[in-house]
mmCIF file of C-alpha atoms in Angstrom:
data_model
loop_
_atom_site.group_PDB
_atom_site.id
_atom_site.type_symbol
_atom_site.label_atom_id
_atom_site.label_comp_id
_atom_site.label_asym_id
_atom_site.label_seq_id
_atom_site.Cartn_x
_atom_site.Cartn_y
_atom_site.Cartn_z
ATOM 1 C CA UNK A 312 -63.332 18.887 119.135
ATOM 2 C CA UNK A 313 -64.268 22.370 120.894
ATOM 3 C CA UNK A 314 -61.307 25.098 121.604
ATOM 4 C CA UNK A 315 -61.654 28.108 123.509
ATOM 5 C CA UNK A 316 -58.713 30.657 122.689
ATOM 6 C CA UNK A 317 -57.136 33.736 124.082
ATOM 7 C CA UNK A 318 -54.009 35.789 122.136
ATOM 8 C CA UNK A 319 -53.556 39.256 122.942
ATOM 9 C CA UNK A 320 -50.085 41.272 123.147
ATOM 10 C CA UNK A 321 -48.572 43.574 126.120
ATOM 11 C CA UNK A 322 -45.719 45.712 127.223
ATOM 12 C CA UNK A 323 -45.656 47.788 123.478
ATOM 13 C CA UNK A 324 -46.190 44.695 121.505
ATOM 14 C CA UNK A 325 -43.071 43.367 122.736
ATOM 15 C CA UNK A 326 -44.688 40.080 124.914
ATOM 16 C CA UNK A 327 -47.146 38.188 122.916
ATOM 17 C CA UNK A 328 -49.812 35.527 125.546
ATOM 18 C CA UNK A 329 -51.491 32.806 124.351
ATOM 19 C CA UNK A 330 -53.762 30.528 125.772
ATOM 20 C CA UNK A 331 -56.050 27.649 125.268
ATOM 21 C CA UNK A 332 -58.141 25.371 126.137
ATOM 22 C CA UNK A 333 -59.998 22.011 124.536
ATOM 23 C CA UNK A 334 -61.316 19.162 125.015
ATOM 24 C CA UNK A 335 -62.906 16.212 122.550
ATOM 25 C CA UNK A 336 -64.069 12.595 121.492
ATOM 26 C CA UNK A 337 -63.643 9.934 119.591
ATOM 27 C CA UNK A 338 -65.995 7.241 118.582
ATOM 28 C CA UNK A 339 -65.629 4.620 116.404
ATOM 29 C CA UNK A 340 -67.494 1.442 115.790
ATOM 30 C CA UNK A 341 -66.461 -1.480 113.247
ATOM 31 C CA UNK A 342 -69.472 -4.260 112.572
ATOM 32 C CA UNK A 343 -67.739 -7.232 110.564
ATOM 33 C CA UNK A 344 -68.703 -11.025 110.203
ATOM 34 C CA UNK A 345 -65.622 -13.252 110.923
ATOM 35 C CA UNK A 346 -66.164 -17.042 109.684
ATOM 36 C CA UNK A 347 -70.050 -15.722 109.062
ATOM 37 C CA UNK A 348 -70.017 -15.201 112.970
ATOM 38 C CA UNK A 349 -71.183 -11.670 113.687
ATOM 39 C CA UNK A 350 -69.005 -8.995 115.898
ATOM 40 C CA UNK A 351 -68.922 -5.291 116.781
ATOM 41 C CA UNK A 352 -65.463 -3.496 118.008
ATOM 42 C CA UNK A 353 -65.651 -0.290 119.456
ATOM 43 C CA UNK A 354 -63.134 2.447 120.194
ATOM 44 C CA UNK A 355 -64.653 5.175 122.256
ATOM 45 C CA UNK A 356 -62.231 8.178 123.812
ATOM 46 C CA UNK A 357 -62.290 11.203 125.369
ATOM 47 C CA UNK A 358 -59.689 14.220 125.975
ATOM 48 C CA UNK A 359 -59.220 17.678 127.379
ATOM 49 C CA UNK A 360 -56.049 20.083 128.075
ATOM 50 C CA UNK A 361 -55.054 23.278 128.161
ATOM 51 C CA UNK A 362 -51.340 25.266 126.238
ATOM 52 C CA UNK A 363 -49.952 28.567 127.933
ATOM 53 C CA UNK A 364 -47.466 30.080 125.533
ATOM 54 C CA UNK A 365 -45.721 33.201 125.777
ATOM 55 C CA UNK A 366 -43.528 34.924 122.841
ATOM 56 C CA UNK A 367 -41.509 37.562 123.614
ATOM 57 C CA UNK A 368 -39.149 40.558 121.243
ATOM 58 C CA UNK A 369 -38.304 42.182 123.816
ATOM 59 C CA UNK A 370 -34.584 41.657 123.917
ATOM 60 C CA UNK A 371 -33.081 43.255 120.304
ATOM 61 C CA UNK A 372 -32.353 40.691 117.470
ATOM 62 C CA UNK A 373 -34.023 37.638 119.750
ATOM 63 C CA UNK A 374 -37.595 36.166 119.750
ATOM 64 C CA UNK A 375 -37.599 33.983 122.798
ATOM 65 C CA UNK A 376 -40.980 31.454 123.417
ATOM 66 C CA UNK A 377 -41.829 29.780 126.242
ATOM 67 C CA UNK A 378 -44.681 27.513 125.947
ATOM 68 C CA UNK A 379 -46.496 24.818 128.643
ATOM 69 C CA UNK A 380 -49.062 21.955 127.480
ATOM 70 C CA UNK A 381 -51.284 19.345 129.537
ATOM 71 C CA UNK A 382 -53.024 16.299 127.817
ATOM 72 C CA UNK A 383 -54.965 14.276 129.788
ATOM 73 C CA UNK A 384 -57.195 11.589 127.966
ATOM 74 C CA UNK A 385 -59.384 10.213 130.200
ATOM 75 C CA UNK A 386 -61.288 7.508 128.973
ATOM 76 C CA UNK A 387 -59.407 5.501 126.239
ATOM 77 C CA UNK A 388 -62.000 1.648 125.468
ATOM 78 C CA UNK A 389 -61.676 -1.280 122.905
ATOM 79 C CA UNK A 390 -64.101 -3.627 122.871
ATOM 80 C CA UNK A 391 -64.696 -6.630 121.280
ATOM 81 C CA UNK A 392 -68.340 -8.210 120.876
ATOM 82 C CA UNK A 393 -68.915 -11.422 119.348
ATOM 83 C CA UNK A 394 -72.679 -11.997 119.370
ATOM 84 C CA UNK A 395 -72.567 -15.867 118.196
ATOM 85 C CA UNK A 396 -69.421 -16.693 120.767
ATOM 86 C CA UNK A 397 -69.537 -14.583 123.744
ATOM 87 C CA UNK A 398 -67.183 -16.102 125.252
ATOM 88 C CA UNK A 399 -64.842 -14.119 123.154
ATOM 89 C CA UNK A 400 -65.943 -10.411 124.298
ATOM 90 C CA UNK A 401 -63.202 -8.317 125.736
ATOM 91 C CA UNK A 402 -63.083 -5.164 127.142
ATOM 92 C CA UNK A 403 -60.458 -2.892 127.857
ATOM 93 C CA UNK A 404 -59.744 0.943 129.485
ATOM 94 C CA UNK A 405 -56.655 3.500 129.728
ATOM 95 C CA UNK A 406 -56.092 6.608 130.241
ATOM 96 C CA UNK A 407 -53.260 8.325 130.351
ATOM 97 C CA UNK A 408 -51.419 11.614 130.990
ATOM 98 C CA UNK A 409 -49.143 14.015 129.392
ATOM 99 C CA UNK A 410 -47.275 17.262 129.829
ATOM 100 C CA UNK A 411 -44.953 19.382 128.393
ATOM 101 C CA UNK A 412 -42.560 22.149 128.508
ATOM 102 C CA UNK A 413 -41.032 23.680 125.736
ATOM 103 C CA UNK A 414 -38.707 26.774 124.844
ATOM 104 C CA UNK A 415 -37.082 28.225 121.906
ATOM 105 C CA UNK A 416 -35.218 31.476 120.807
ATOM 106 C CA UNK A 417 -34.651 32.619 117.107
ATOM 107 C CA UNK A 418 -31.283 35.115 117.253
ATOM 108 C CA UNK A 419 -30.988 37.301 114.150
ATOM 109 C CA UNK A 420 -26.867 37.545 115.022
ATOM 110 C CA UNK A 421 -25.966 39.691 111.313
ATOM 111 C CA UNK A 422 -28.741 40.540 108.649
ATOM 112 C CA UNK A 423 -27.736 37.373 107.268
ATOM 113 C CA UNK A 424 -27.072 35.148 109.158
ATOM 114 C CA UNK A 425 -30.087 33.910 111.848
ATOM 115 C CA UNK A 426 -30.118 30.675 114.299
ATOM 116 C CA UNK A 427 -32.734 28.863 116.273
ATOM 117 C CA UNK A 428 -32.159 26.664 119.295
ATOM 118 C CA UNK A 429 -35.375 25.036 120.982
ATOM 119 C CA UNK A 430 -35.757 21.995 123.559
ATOM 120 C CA UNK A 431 -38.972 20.179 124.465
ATOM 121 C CA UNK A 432 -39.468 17.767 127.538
ATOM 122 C CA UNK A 433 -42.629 15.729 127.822
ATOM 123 C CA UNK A 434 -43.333 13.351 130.593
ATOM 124 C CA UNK A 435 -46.458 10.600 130.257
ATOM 125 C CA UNK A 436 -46.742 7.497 132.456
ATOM 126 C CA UNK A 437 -46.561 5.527 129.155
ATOM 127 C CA UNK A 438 -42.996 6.768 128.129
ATOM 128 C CA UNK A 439 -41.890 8.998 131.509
ATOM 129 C CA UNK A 440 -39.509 11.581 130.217
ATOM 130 C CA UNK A 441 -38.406 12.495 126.570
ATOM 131 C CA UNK A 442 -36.389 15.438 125.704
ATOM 132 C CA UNK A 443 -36.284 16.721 122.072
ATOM 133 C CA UNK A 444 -33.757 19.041 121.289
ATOM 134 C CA UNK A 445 -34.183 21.333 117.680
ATOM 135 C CA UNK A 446 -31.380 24.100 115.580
ATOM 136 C CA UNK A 447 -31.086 25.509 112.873
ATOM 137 C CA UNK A 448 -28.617 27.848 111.338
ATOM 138 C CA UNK A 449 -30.030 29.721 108.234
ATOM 139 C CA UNK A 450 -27.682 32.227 106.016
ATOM 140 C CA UNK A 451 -28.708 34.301 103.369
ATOM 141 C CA UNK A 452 -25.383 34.116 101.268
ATOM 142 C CA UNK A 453 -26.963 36.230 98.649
ATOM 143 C CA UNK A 454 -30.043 37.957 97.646
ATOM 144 C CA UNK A 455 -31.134 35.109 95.838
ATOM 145 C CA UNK A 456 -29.007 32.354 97.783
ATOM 146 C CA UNK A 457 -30.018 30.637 101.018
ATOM 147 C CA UNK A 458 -28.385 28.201 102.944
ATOM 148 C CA UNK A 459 -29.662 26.075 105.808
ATOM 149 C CA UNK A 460 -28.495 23.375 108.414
ATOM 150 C CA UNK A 461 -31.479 22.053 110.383
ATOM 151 C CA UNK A 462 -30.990 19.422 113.297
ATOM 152 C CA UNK A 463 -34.312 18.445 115.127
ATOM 153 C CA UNK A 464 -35.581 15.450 117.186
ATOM 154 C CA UNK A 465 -38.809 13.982 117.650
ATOM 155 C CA UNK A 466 -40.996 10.981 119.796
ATOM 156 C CA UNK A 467 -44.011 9.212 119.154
ATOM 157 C CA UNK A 468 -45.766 6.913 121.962
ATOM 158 C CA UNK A 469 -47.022 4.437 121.341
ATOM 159 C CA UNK A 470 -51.311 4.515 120.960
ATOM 160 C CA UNK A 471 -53.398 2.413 122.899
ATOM 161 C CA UNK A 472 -54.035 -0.213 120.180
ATOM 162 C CA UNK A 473 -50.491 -0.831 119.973
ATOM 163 C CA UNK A 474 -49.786 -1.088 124.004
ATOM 164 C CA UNK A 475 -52.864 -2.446 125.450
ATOM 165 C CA UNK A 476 -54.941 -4.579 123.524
ATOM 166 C CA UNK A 477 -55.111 -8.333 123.918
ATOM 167 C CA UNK A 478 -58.080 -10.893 122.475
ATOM 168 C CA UNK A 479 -55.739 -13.783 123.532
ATOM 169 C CA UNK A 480 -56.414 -14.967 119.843
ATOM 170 C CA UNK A 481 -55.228 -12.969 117.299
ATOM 171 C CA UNK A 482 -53.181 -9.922 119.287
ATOM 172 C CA UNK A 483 -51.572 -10.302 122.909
ATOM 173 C CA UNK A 484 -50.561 -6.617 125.039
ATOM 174 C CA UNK A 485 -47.231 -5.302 124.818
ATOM 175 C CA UNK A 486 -47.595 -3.032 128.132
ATOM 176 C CA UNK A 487 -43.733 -2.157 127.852
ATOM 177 C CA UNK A 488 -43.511 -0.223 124.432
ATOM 178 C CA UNK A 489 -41.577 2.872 125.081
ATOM 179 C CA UNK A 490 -41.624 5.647 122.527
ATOM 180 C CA UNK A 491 -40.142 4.974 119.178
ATOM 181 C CA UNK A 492 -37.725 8.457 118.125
ATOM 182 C CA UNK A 493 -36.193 10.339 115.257
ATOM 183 C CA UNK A 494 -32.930 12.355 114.582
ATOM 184 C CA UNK A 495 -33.027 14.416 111.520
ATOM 185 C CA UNK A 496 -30.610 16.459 109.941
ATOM 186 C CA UNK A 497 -30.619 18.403 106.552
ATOM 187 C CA UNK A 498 -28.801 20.565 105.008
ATOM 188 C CA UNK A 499 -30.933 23.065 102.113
ATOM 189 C CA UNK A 500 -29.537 24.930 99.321
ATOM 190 C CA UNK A 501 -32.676 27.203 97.888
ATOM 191 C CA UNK A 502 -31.450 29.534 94.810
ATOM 192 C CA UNK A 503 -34.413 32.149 93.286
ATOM 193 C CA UNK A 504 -33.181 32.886 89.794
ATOM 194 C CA UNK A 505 -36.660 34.146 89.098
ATOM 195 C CA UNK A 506 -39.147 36.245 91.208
ATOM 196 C CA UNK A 507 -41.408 33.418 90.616
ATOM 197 C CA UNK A 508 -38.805 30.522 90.209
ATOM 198 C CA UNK A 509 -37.324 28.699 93.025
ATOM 199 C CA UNK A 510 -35.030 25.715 93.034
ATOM 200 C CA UNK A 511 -33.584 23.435 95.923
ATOM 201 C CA UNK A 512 -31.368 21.170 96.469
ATOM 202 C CA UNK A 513 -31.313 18.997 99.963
ATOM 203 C CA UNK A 514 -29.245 16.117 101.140
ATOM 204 C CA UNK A 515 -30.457 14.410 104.761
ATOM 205 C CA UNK A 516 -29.553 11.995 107.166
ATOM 206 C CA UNK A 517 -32.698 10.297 109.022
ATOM 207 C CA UNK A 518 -32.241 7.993 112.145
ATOM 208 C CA UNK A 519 -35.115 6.038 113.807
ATOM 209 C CA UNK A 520 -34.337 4.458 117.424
ATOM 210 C CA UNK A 521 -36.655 1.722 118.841
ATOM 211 C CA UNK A 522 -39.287 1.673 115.875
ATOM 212 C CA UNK A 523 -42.988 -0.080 116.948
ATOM 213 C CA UNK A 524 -43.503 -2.741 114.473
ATOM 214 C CA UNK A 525 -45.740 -5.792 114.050
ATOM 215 C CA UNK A 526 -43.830 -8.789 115.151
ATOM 216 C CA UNK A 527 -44.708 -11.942 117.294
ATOM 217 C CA UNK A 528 -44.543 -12.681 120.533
ATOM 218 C CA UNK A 529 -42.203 -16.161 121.229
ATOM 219 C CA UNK A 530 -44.523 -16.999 124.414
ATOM 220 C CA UNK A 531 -47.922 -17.255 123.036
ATOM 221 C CA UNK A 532 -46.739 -17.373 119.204
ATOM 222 C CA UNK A 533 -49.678 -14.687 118.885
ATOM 223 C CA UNK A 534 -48.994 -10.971 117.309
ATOM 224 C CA UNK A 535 -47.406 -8.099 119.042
ATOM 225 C CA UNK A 536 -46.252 -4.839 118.912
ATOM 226 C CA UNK A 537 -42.409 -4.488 119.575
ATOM 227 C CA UNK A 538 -39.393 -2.490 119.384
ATOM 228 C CA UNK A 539 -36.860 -3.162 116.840
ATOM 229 C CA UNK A 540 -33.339 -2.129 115.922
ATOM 230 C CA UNK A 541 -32.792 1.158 114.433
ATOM 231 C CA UNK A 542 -33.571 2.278 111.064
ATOM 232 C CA UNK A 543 -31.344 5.177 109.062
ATOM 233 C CA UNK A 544 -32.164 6.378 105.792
ATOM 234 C CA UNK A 545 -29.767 8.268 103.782
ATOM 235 C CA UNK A 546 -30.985 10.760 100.510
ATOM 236 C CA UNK A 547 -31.007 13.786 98.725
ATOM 237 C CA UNK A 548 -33.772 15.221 96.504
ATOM 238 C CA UNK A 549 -33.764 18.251 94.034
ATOM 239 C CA UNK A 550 -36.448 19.973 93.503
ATOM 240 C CA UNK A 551 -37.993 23.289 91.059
ATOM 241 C CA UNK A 552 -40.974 25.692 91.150
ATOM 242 C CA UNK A 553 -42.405 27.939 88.970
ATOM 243 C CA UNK A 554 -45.273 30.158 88.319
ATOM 244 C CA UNK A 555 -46.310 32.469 85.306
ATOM 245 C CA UNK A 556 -48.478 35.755 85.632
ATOM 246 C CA UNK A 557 -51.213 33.970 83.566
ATOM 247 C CA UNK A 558 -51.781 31.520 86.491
ATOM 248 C CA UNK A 559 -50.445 28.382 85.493
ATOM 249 C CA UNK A 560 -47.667 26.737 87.320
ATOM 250 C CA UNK A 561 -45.074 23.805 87.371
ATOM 251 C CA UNK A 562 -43.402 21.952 89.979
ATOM 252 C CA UNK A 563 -41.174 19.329 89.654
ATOM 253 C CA UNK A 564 -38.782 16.689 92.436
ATOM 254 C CA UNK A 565 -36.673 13.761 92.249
ATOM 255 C CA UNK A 566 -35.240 12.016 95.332
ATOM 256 C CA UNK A 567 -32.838 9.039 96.072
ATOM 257 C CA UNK A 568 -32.848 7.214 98.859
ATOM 258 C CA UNK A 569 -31.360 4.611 100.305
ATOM 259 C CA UNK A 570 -33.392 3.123 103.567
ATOM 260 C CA UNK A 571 -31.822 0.675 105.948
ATOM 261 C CA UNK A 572 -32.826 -1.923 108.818
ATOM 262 C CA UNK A 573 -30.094 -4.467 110.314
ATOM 263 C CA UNK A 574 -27.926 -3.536 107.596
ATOM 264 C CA UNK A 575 -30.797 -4.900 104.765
ATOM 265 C CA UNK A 576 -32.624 -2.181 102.602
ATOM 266 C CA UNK A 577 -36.123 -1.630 104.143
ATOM 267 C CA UNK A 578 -39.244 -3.394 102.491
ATOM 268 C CA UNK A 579 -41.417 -1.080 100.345
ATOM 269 C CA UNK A 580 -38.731 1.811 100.385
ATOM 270 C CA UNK A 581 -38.379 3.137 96.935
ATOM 271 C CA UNK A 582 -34.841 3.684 95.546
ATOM 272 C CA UNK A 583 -36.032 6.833 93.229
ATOM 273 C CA UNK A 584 -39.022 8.916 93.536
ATOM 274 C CA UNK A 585 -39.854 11.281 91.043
ATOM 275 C CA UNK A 586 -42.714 13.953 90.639
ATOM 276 C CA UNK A 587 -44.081 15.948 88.090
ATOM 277 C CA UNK A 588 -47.071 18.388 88.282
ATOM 278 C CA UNK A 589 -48.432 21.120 85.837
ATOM 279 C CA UNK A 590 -51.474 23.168 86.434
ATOM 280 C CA UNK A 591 -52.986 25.718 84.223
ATOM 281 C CA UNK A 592 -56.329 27.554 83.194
ATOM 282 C CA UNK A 593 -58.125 26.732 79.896
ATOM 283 C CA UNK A 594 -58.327 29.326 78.139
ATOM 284 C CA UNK A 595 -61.752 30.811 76.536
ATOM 285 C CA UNK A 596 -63.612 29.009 79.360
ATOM 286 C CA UNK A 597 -64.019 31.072 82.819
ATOM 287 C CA UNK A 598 -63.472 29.167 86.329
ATOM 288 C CA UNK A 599 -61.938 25.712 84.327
ATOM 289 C CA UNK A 600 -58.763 24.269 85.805
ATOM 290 C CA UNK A 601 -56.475 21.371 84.252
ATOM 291 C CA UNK A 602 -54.135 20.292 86.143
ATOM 292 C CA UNK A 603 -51.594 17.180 85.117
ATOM 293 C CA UNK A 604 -49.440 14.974 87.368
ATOM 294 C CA UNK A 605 -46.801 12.759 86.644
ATOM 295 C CA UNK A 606 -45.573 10.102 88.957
ATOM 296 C CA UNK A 607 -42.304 8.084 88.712
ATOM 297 C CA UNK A 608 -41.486 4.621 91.721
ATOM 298 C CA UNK A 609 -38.587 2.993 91.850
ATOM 299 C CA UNK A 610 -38.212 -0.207 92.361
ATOM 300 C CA UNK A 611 -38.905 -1.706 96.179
ATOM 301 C CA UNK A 612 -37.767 -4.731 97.677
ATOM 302 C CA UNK A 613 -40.735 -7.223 99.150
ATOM 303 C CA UNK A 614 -40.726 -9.449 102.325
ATOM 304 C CA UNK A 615 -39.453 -12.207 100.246
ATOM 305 C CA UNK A 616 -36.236 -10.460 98.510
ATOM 306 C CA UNK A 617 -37.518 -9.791 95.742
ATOM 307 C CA UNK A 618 -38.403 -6.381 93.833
ATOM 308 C CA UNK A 619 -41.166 -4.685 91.974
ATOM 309 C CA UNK A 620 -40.415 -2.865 89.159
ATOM 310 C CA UNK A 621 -40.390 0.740 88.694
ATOM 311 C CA UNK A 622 -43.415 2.360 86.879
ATOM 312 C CA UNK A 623 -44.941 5.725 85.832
ATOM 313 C CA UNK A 624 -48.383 7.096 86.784
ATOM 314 C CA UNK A 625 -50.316 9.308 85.089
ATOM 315 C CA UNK A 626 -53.111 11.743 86.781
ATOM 316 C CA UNK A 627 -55.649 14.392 84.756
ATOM 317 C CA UNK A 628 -57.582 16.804 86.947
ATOM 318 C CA UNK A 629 -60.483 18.998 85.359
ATOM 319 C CA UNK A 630 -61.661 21.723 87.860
ATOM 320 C CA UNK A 631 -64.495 24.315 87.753
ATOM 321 C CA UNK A 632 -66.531 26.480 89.720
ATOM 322 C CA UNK A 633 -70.260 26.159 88.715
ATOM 323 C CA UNK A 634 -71.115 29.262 88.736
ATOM 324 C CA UNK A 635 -74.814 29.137 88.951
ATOM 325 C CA UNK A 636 -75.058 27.262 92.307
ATOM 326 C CA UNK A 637 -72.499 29.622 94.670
ATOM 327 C CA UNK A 638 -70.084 27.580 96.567
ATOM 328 C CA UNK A 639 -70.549 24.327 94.470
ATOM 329 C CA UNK A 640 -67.161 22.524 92.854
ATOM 330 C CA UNK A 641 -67.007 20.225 90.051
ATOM 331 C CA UNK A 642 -63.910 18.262 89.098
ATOM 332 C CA UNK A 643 -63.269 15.206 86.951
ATOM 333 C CA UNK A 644 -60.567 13.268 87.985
ATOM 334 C CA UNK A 645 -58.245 10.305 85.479
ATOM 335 C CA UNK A 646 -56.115 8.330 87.832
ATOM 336 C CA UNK A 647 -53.673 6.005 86.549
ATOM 337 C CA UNK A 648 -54.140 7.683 83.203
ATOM 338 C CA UNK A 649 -52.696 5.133 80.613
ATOM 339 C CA UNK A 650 -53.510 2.440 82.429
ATOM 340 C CA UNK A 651 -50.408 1.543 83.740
ATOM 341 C CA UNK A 652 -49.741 -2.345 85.268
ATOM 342 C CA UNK A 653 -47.802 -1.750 88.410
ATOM 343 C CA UNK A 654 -47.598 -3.658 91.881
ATOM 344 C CA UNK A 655 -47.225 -2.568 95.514
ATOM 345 C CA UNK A 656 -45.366 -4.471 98.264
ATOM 346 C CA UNK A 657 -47.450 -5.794 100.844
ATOM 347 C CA UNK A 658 -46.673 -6.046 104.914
ATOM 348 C CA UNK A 659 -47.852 -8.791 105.438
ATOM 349 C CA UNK A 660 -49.319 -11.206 103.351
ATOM 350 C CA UNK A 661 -49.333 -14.530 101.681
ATOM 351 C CA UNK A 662 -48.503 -12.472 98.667
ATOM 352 C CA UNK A 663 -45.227 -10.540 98.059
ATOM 353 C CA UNK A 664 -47.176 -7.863 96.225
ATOM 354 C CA UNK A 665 -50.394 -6.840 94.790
ATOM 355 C CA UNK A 666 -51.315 -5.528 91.444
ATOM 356 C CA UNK A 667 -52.893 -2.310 91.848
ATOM 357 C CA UNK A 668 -56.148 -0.675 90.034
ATOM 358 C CA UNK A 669 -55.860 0.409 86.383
ATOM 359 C CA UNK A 670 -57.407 3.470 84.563
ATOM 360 C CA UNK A 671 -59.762 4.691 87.515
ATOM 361 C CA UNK A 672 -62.401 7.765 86.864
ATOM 362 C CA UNK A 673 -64.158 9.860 89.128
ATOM 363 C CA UNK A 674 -66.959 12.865 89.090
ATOM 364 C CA UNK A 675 -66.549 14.882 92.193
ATOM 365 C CA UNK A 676 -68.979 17.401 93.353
ATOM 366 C CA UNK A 677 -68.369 19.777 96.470
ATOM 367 C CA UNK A 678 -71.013 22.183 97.885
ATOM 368 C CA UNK A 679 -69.376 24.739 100.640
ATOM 369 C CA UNK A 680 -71.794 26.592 102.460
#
């Protein structure tokens, strides 16, 4: 990727212009041996655009954007090459087009009480026009008390894998896929007892519309990307953070959740997650770092109805600087510390879940020059 960027202020700091430009590539190449026949895919692309955004304070208590973006990738290939079976080489090219407008303002209306209202439009011959409205409403109800209620919506197109490509054996084209899109809305409760001690509290309500998923198509009986029915989740997760002078520090979250798909809890969706980390210096001995993580899964249901079980993890990081090579890391890393026998859910397999690595232990080096 290459960027060329220009940000400079006007009119008494009061109207702030930036601008940019970029462009970039993509290459990727995947040799594999299928039934001990040999075959090369390929996934070349190239980009460029450009982003105009301008921020202004001039009016009192507002700070009003007002942002444009262009996206043009023009050269978007998957190939397929079977050297033993020619016959089964494919070749396919995109492109595709995308721009955007966007504007938001943030109005401080008391010293307390602040609200943001944006709304984005993008237009791309793959999805023609989406519109993605954001608020927020943020109070501080005391000095140590804040209160938000955050709406926002978002899109994702689909990618070029997903729309276009078709080996007639395996995959067929789903040239139709609009975008798939997300409502959010949350509302935060953050309370600083401490200086260096925060703890939150959030309950949300998550809405997917028209989802791209895996599926098959009833023509050729071959796989296909498609749209599928909405998918809500419902949760709430509490979470605490807190630091010491000495340097160490300690976070903490749990969540419940309760993820749903034509009325039928979604597959791999925990019911619980929990998360514990701790990180401190060790003393007497300059530049060393432990740091301690503890991981809790709830159950999740599989593709055949049934559930894993809930398990704890276990993670021990050792950190240090060697300090007579400058810019070189160390770390020694525990995963799955005591060895823990736990199982994921799969997507799709023979198998309605897969046992997972044990005790796993690695030496990491990192030079930064």
């Amino acid at each position: 990727n290459t960027q060329i960027q220009y940000n400079d202020s006007f009119a008494n700091d009061t109207l702030n212009v930036l601008g940019r430009a970029f462009l970039g590539q993509y290459r990727y190449d995947n040799p594999m041996v299928y039934s001990g026949e040999r075959t090369l895919s390929t996934g070349p692309g190239d980009w460029h655009g450009a982003e105009l955004r301008l921020l202004s304070t001039a009016f009192a208590d507002h700070k009003l954007m007002l942002g444009a973006e262009y996206h043009n990738n023009t050269r978007i290939k998957q190939t397929f090459e079977n050297f033993d079976n020619p016959n089964q080489n494919i070749a396919i090219h995109s492109s595709v087009v995308r721009a955007g407008v966007y504007i938001q303002d943030e109005w401080r209306i008391t010293d307390t009480l602040s609200a943001t209202l944006g709304l984005r439009y993008d237009y791309s011959k793959w999805i023609n026009n989406q519109l993605s409205p954001r608020g927020a409403l943020i109070w501080q109800a005391t000095p140590k008390t804040t209160l938000k209620a955050l709406y926002g919506r978002a899109h994702r197109s689909p990618n070029a894998y997903e729309r276009d490509y078709n080996d007639g054996i395996f995959r067929v084209n789903n040239p139709g896929l609009n975008a798939e899109t997300i409502d959010t809305a949350e509302l935060v409760a953050d309370y600083r007892p401490l200086h260096d001690m925060n703890l939150r509290a959030v309950v949300y309500a998550w809405d997917t519309y028209n989802p791209i998923v895996s599926a098959i198509d009833p023509i050729s009986g071959l796989g296909q990307y498609q749209q599928a029915n909405k998918v809500k989740a419902r949760g709430a997760e509490f979470s605490f953070d807190k630091s010491w002078d000495w340097d160490a520090r300690l976070r903490g979250s749990f969540g419940i959740q309760g993820a749903e798909h034509d009325g039928s809890h979604l597959t791999n969706s925990p019911y619980h997650l929990g998360k514990l980390n701790i990180s401190i210096p060790i003393p007497l001995m300059t530049g060393l770092r432990a740091g301690y993580e503890l991981q809790y899964y709830g159950k999740r249901k599989t593709l055949d109805g049934t559930h894993t079980d809930n398990y704890f993890l276990s993670n021990l990081n050792v950190v240090t600087d060697v300090r007579w090579v400058k810019g070189l890391e160390a770390s020694l890393s525990f995963y799955n510390l005591f060895n823990e026998h736990y199982q994921q859910p799969t997507d799709a397999n023979w198998q309605s879940s897969l046992l997972q690595p044990g005790r796993t232990i690695r030496l990491r080096m990192d030079y930064r020059f």
